[in-house]
């Protein structure tokens, strides 16, 4: 065998086939089949040792989150929802200032109320700290502060309030990976880096934010602004540069966990996938309805191969990341679906929040059914 391998180094493949060439081709075919499988929501990659070669790899729709497993009720329009980094807690906020933290049981697909926090303003945005011990809460409008709550005890406690002026409007926020800094801002020109250790705020003046995200390098912050751009900011040396620009207003921005992609929700123009390293547009997603209200979208599923989005037509849209048209349109909500969040750990479920004052937990139909399960409708 060693002699054959040595000879092959000097001979082209057209003269002498590389060893195990058929096995290599079969492996590549199985990987491609998994990638093209519409409902493949698993890190499992088919292999010739555990897969049949008699038919193409296909995942059943029954393994995908298409059914409402539980409905959670708020008293007012639900504006934001987000999972903790552990995937075991869900935070949901509403227009009336109520913020619920729910504990998740992944075996039963069930959320149980853990805490109720009454926020002074409407709850427009919630961000978990990297260690899941705190949350930062922002409002929608006329909210001059971002409030950090400690949520590890039996009751939530205010840790600090981030504000510099009563005229501030802070509507979005993000945590630094080291748990020390919070980046927050809004559409009135405030952009702060707040140090939780020293209670010091650093201000980048004149930046009108729609959305913000912090990178793992612990110094770069991405911000979608009112000039239809995404720019990167470094508060250490106060340098900034443009990542990408569009002709439409960017109303929401999500970043993939591997920091390779940005997902932009554009005003009246659907969703846009951006390569973060080059700033180039990769794909546009069509179908969602957005004309007047803020709609959230995010990455999700195993290896974040899917995208889920709310819509003004009361539907939840699910896309394969490599496909511009939706693979699912899920009905159930009776008013605008304003926010969505895919569980980052238990990737067989996601939630959607709506102006109908409800949050729906979506899971696979063949999972353990509970009394609160409602069969979702595919449109």
Coordinates of C-alpha atoms in Angstrom, one line a residue:
X1 CA 0.0 0.0 0.0
X2 CA 2.8 2.4 0.8
X3 CA 4.4 1.7 -2.6
X4 CA 1.1 2.3 -4.4
X5 CA 0.6 5.6 -2.5
X6 CA 4.2 6.6 -3.4
X7 CA 3.6 5.9 -7.1
X8 CA 0.3 7.8 -7.1
X9 CA 2.2 11.0 -6.1
X10 CA 3.8 11.0 -9.5
X11 CA 0.8 9.8 -11.6
X12 CA -2.3 11.9 -12.6
X13 CA -5.7 10.7 -11.5
X14 CA -6.6 10.0 -15.2
X15 CA -3.9 7.3 -15.2
X16 CA -4.3 5.8 -11.8
X17 CA -7.4 6.4 -9.6
X18 CA -6.7 7.6 -6.0
X19 CA -7.4 5.0 -3.3
X20 CA -11.0 4.8 -2.1
X21 CA -12.2 7.2 -4.8
X22 CA -15.7 5.7 -4.9
X23 CA -16.0 6.0 -1.1
X24 CA -15.0 9.7 -1.2
X25 CA -17.6 10.4 -3.9
X26 CA -20.3 8.6 -2.0
X27 CA -19.5 10.6 1.1
X28 CA -19.6 13.9 -0.8
X29 CA -23.0 12.9 -2.3
X30 CA -24.4 12.1 1.2
X31 CA -23.2 15.5 2.6
X32 CA -24.8 17.3 -0.4
X33 CA -28.1 15.4 0.1
X34 CA -28.2 16.5 3.8
X35 CA -27.5 20.1 2.8
X36 CA -30.3 20.0 0.2
X37 CA -32.7 18.3 2.6
X38 CA -35.5 20.8 3.3
X39 CA -36.1 19.8 6.9
X40 CA -32.6 18.6 7.9
X41 CA -32.4 20.2 11.4
X42 CA -29.6 18.2 12.9
X43 CA -25.8 18.3 13.2
X44 CA -25.8 14.6 12.1
X45 CA -24.2 14.1 8.7
X46 CA -25.1 11.0 6.8
X47 CA -22.3 8.5 6.3
X48 CA -22.0 5.4 4.1
X49 CA -21.7 3.3 7.3
X50 CA -25.1 4.4 8.7
X51 CA -27.1 5.5 5.6
X52 CA -28.7 3.7 2.8
X53 CA -27.4 4.3 -0.7
X54 CA -30.6 3.0 -2.3
X55 CA -32.4 6.3 -1.9
X56 CA -31.6 10.0 -1.2
X57 CA -31.4 11.2 2.4
X58 CA -34.7 12.9 3.4
X59 CA -35.9 14.2 6.7
X60 CA -39.6 14.0 7.6
X61 CA -41.5 17.2 8.1
X62 CA -42.7 15.7 11.4
X63 CA -39.2 16.2 12.8
X64 CA -39.4 19.9 12.3
X65 CA -41.0 22.6 14.6
X66 CA -44.3 23.1 12.8
X67 CA -46.8 22.7 15.7
X68 CA -47.8 25.0 18.5
X69 CA -46.8 23.2 21.7
X70 CA -47.9 25.9 24.1
X71 CA -49.4 29.3 24.1
X72 CA -48.3 31.9 26.7
X73 CA -50.5 34.9 27.5
X74 CA -49.5 38.5 28.0
X75 CA -51.9 41.3 28.8
X76 CA -50.7 43.5 25.9
X77 CA -48.9 43.3 22.6
X78 CA -45.7 41.2 22.8
X79 CA -42.8 43.3 21.4
X80 CA -39.7 41.1 22.0
X81 CA -38.7 37.6 23.0
X82 CA -35.3 36.0 23.5
X83 CA -33.8 32.8 24.8
X84 CA -31.0 32.6 27.3
X85 CA -27.6 31.3 26.1
X86 CA -28.3 28.1 27.9
X87 CA -31.6 27.6 26.1
X88 CA -33.3 26.9 29.5
X89 CA -34.9 30.3 30.0
X90 CA -37.1 32.6 27.8
X91 CA -37.7 36.3 28.3
X92 CA -40.7 37.9 26.8
X93 CA -41.7 41.6 27.0
X94 CA -44.8 43.5 26.2
X95 CA -46.1 47.0 25.5
X96 CA -47.6 47.3 29.0
X97 CA -44.2 47.0 30.6
X98 CA -44.6 43.4 31.7
X99 CA -41.5 41.2 31.3
X100 CA -41.8 37.4 32.0
X101 CA -39.0 35.0 32.4
X102 CA -40.0 31.4 31.7
X103 CA -38.2 28.2 32.5
X104 CA -38.0 25.7 29.7
X105 CA -38.4 21.9 30.0
X106 CA -37.0 20.5 26.7
X107 CA -38.3 17.0 27.3
X108 CA -41.9 18.2 27.6
X109 CA -41.7 21.2 25.3
X110 CA -43.1 23.3 28.1
X111 CA -42.5 26.7 29.5
X112 CA -43.3 27.5 33.2
X113 CA -43.4 31.1 34.6
X114 CA -40.3 31.8 36.7
X115 CA -40.4 35.5 37.2
X116 CA -42.6 38.5 36.4
X117 CA -40.8 41.9 36.2
X118 CA -42.8 45.1 36.0
X119 CA -40.7 47.5 34.0
X120 CA -41.4 51.2 34.1
X121 CA -41.6 51.6 30.3
X122 CA -42.8 49.4 27.5
X123 CA -40.4 46.5 26.8
X124 CA -39.0 46.8 23.3
X125 CA -35.8 44.9 23.6
X126 CA -34.2 42.3 25.9
X127 CA -30.6 41.0 25.9
X128 CA -29.2 38.3 28.1
X129 CA -25.7 38.6 29.6
X130 CA -23.3 36.0 28.3
X131 CA -23.4 34.1 31.6
X132 CA -27.3 34.4 31.8
X133 CA -27.2 36.0 35.3
X134 CA -28.5 39.4 34.0
X135 CA -30.7 40.9 31.4
X136 CA -30.6 44.4 29.9
X137 CA -34.0 45.9 29.0
X138 CA -34.8 48.8 26.6
X139 CA -38.0 50.5 25.7
X140 CA -39.6 51.3 22.3
X141 CA -39.9 55.1 22.5
X142 CA -39.7 57.9 25.1
X143 CA -37.5 55.6 27.2
X144 CA -34.5 57.5 28.5
X145 CA -32.7 54.5 30.0
X146 CA -31.6 50.9 29.7
X147 CA -32.1 48.9 32.9
X148 CA -30.0 46.0 33.9
X149 CA -31.7 43.4 36.1
X150 CA -30.1 40.5 38.0
X151 CA -32.3 37.5 37.5
X152 CA -30.5 34.7 39.4
X153 CA -32.5 34.9 42.7
X154 CA -36.1 34.2 43.5
X155 CA -36.9 37.8 42.5
X156 CA -35.2 40.0 39.9
X157 CA -33.3 43.0 41.2
X158 CA -32.2 46.2 39.5
X159 CA -28.4 46.2 39.1
X160 CA -28.1 49.6 37.4
X161 CA -29.7 52.1 35.1
X162 CA -27.9 53.3 32.0
X163 CA -28.8 56.9 31.2
X164 CA -27.0 60.2 30.7
X165 CA -29.9 62.6 30.0
X166 CA -33.7 62.6 30.4
X167 CA -33.9 63.3 26.6
X168 CA -32.1 60.0 25.8
X169 CA -34.0 57.4 23.9
X170 CA -32.4 53.9 24.3
X171 CA -34.1 51.2 22.2
X172 CA -31.5 48.5 21.6
X173 CA -28.6 46.9 23.4
X174 CA -25.9 44.2 23.3
X175 CA -23.4 42.7 25.8
X176 CA -19.7 42.4 25.4
X177 CA -18.5 38.8 25.5
X178 CA -16.7 39.3 28.8
X179 CA -19.9 40.3 30.6
X180 CA -18.5 43.7 31.5
X181 CA -19.8 46.2 29.0
X182 CA -23.2 47.0 27.5
X183 CA -23.6 48.8 24.2
X184 CA -26.9 50.7 23.9
X185 CA -28.4 53.4 21.8
X186 CA -31.4 54.7 19.9
X187 CA -32.7 56.8 17.1
X188 CA -32.1 60.2 18.8
X189 CA -28.3 60.1 18.4
X190 CA -27.2 58.3 21.6
X191 CA -24.7 55.5 21.5
X192 CA -23.1 54.4 24.8
X193 CA -20.6 51.9 26.0
X194 CA -21.4 51.3 29.6
X195 CA -18.8 49.8 32.0
X196 CA -20.6 47.7 34.7
X197 CA -17.5 47.6 36.9
X198 CA -16.9 51.4 37.1
X199 CA -20.4 52.7 36.2
X200 CA -18.8 54.7 33.5
X201 CA -20.5 55.5 30.2
X202 CA -18.5 56.3 27.0
X203 CA -20.6 58.2 24.3
X204 CA -20.2 58.1 20.5
X205 CA -22.1 61.1 19.5
X206 CA -24.4 61.5 16.6
X207 CA -25.1 57.8 15.8
X208 CA -28.7 57.0 15.4
X209 CA -29.2 53.3 16.0
X210 CA -31.8 50.8 14.9
X211 CA -29.9 47.7 16.1
X212 CA -26.6 46.7 17.6
X213 CA -24.4 43.6 18.0
X214 CA -21.1 42.9 19.7
X215 CA -18.3 40.7 18.3
X216 CA -16.3 38.1 20.2
X217 CA -13.1 40.2 19.9
X218 CA -14.5 42.2 22.8
X219 CA -13.9 45.5 21.1
X220 CA -15.9 45.7 17.8
X221 CA -19.5 46.7 17.8
X222 CA -21.8 46.5 14.8
X223 CA -24.6 49.1 14.5
X224 CA -27.4 49.5 11.9
X225 CA -28.1 53.2 11.6
X226 CA -30.6 55.6 10.2
X227 CA -28.4 56.1 7.1
X228 CA -29.3 52.6 5.8
X229 CA -25.9 51.3 6.7
X230 CA -24.2 48.8 9.0
X231 CA -21.0 50.2 10.5
X232 CA -18.4 48.7 12.8
X233 CA -17.3 50.8 15.8
X234 CA -14.2 50.4 18.1
X235 CA -14.6 52.3 21.4
X236 CA -11.0 51.7 22.3
X237 CA -9.5 54.0 19.6
X238 CA -12.8 55.5 18.3
X239 CA -12.4 54.2 14.8
X240 CA -15.3 53.2 12.6
X241 CA -15.9 51.9 9.1
X242 CA -18.8 50.9 6.9
X243 CA -19.6 47.2 6.6
X244 CA -22.5 47.4 4.1
X245 CA -25.1 49.8 2.8
X246 CA -28.6 49.4 1.2
X247 CA -31.2 51.5 -0.5
X248 CA -33.8 50.6 2.1
X249 CA -34.0 51.4 5.8
X250 CA -32.6 48.6 8.1
X251 CA -35.1 48.1 10.8
X252 CA -33.5 45.1 12.5
X253 CA -30.2 43.2 12.4
X254 CA -29.2 39.7 13.7
X255 CA -25.8 38.2 13.6
X256 CA -25.0 34.5 13.3
X257 CA -23.3 32.8 16.2
X258 CA -20.2 32.1 14.1
X259 CA -20.1 35.8 13.2
X260 CA -20.0 35.0 9.5
X261 CA -23.4 36.4 8.5
X262 CA -25.7 39.3 9.2
X263 CA -29.4 39.1 8.7
X264 CA -31.0 42.4 7.9
X265 CA -34.8 43.1 8.0
X266 CA -35.4 45.9 5.4
X267 CA -38.3 48.3 5.4
X268 CA -40.8 46.9 2.8
X269 CA -38.1 44.9 1.1
X270 CA -37.9 41.6 3.0
X271 CA -34.8 40.0 4.5
X272 CA -31.2 40.3 3.3
X273 CA -28.2 38.0 4.1
X274 CA -24.8 39.7 4.3
X275 CA -21.3 38.2 4.4
X276 CA -19.8 40.0 7.4
X277 CA -16.2 39.6 6.3
X278 CA -16.6 41.2 2.9
X279 CA -19.8 43.1 3.4
X280 CA -21.3 41.6 0.2
X281 CA -25.0 40.7 -0.2
X282 CA -25.4 36.9 -0.5
X283 CA -29.2 36.4 -0.7
X284 CA -32.5 38.1 -0.4
X285 CA -35.5 36.4 1.2
X286 CA -39.0 37.1 -0.2
X287 CA -42.5 36.6 1.2
X288 CA -42.8 38.4 4.6
X289 CA -45.0 41.4 4.8
X290 CA -43.5 44.5 6.4
X291 CA -44.9 48.0 5.7
X292 CA -45.4 49.9 8.9
X293 CA -44.2 48.0 12.0
X294 CA -40.9 46.7 13.3
X295 CA -40.5 43.0 12.5
X296 CA -37.8 40.8 14.0
X297 CA -36.0 37.9 12.3
X298 CA -33.2 35.6 13.4
X299 CA -31.0 32.6 12.5
X300 CA -31.8 29.2 14.0
X301 CA -31.8 25.5 13.8
X302 CA -28.8 23.1 13.8
X303 CA -25.7 25.0 12.6
X304 CA -28.1 28.0 12.1
X305 CA -29.1 26.6 8.7
X306 CA -32.6 28.2 9.0
X307 CA -34.1 31.7 9.3
X308 CA -37.4 32.5 11.0
X309 CA -39.2 35.8 10.8
X310 CA -42.4 37.5 11.9
X311 CA -44.7 39.2 9.4
X312 CA -47.6 41.7 9.3
X313 CA -49.9 39.1 7.7
X314 CA -50.0 37.2 11.1
X315 CA -47.8 34.4 9.9
X316 CA -44.5 32.9 11.0
X317 CA -42.1 32.5 8.0
X318 CA -39.4 29.8 8.0
X319 CA -36.6 29.8 5.4
X320 CA -33.8 27.5 4.6
X321 CA -30.7 29.8 4.7
X322 CA -29.7 28.8 1.2
X323 CA -33.2 29.3 -0.3
X324 CA -34.8 32.7 -1.0
X325 CA -38.4 31.5 -0.7
X326 CA -40.0 30.2 2.5
X327 CA -40.2 26.5 3.2
X328 CA -43.0 27.1 5.8
X329 CA -45.6 29.7 6.6
X330 CA -47.2 28.9 9.9
X331 CA -50.6 30.2 11.0
X332 CA -51.9 30.5 14.5
X333 CA -51.5 34.2 15.6
X334 CA -54.4 36.5 14.9
X335 CA -52.5 39.7 14.7
X336 CA -49.0 40.9 13.5
X337 CA -46.1 38.6 14.5
X338 CA -43.6 41.1 15.7
X339 CA -40.8 38.9 17.2
X340 CA -39.3 35.5 16.9
X341 CA -36.5 33.6 18.7
X342 CA -35.0 30.1 17.9
X343 CA -33.7 28.2 20.9
X344 CA -29.8 28.2 20.5
X345 CA -29.3 24.9 22.3
X346 CA -32.5 22.9 21.8
X347 CA -32.8 23.6 18.2
X348 CA -36.0 21.7 17.6
X349 CA -38.1 24.6 18.9
X350 CA -38.6 28.3 18.5
X351 CA -41.1 31.0 19.8
X352 CA -43.0 33.7 18.2
X353 CA -44.6 36.8 19.8
X354 CA -47.5 38.8 18.5
X355 CA -49.7 41.8 18.8
X356 CA -52.4 39.4 19.8
X357 CA -50.7 39.4 23.3
X358 CA -49.5 35.8 23.0
X359 CA -46.3 33.9 22.7
X360 CA -46.3 30.5 20.8
X361 CA -43.8 27.8 21.4
X362 CA -43.3 25.7 18.2
X363 CA -42.1 22.2 18.2
X364 CA -42.1 19.0 16.1
X365 CA -45.6 17.3 15.8
X366 CA -44.2 13.9 16.8
X367 CA -42.8 15.2 20.1
X368 CA -44.5 14.5 23.5
X369 CA -47.9 16.2 23.3
X370 CA -49.3 18.1 26.2
X371 CA -52.7 19.5 26.8
X372 CA -51.6 22.9 25.5
X373 CA -50.5 21.6 22.1
X374 CA -52.2 23.2 19.1
X375 CA -51.7 21.9 15.6
X376 CA -50.3 24.7 13.6
X377 CA -51.5 25.3 10.0
X378 CA -49.1 25.5 7.1
X379 CA -50.3 28.0 4.6

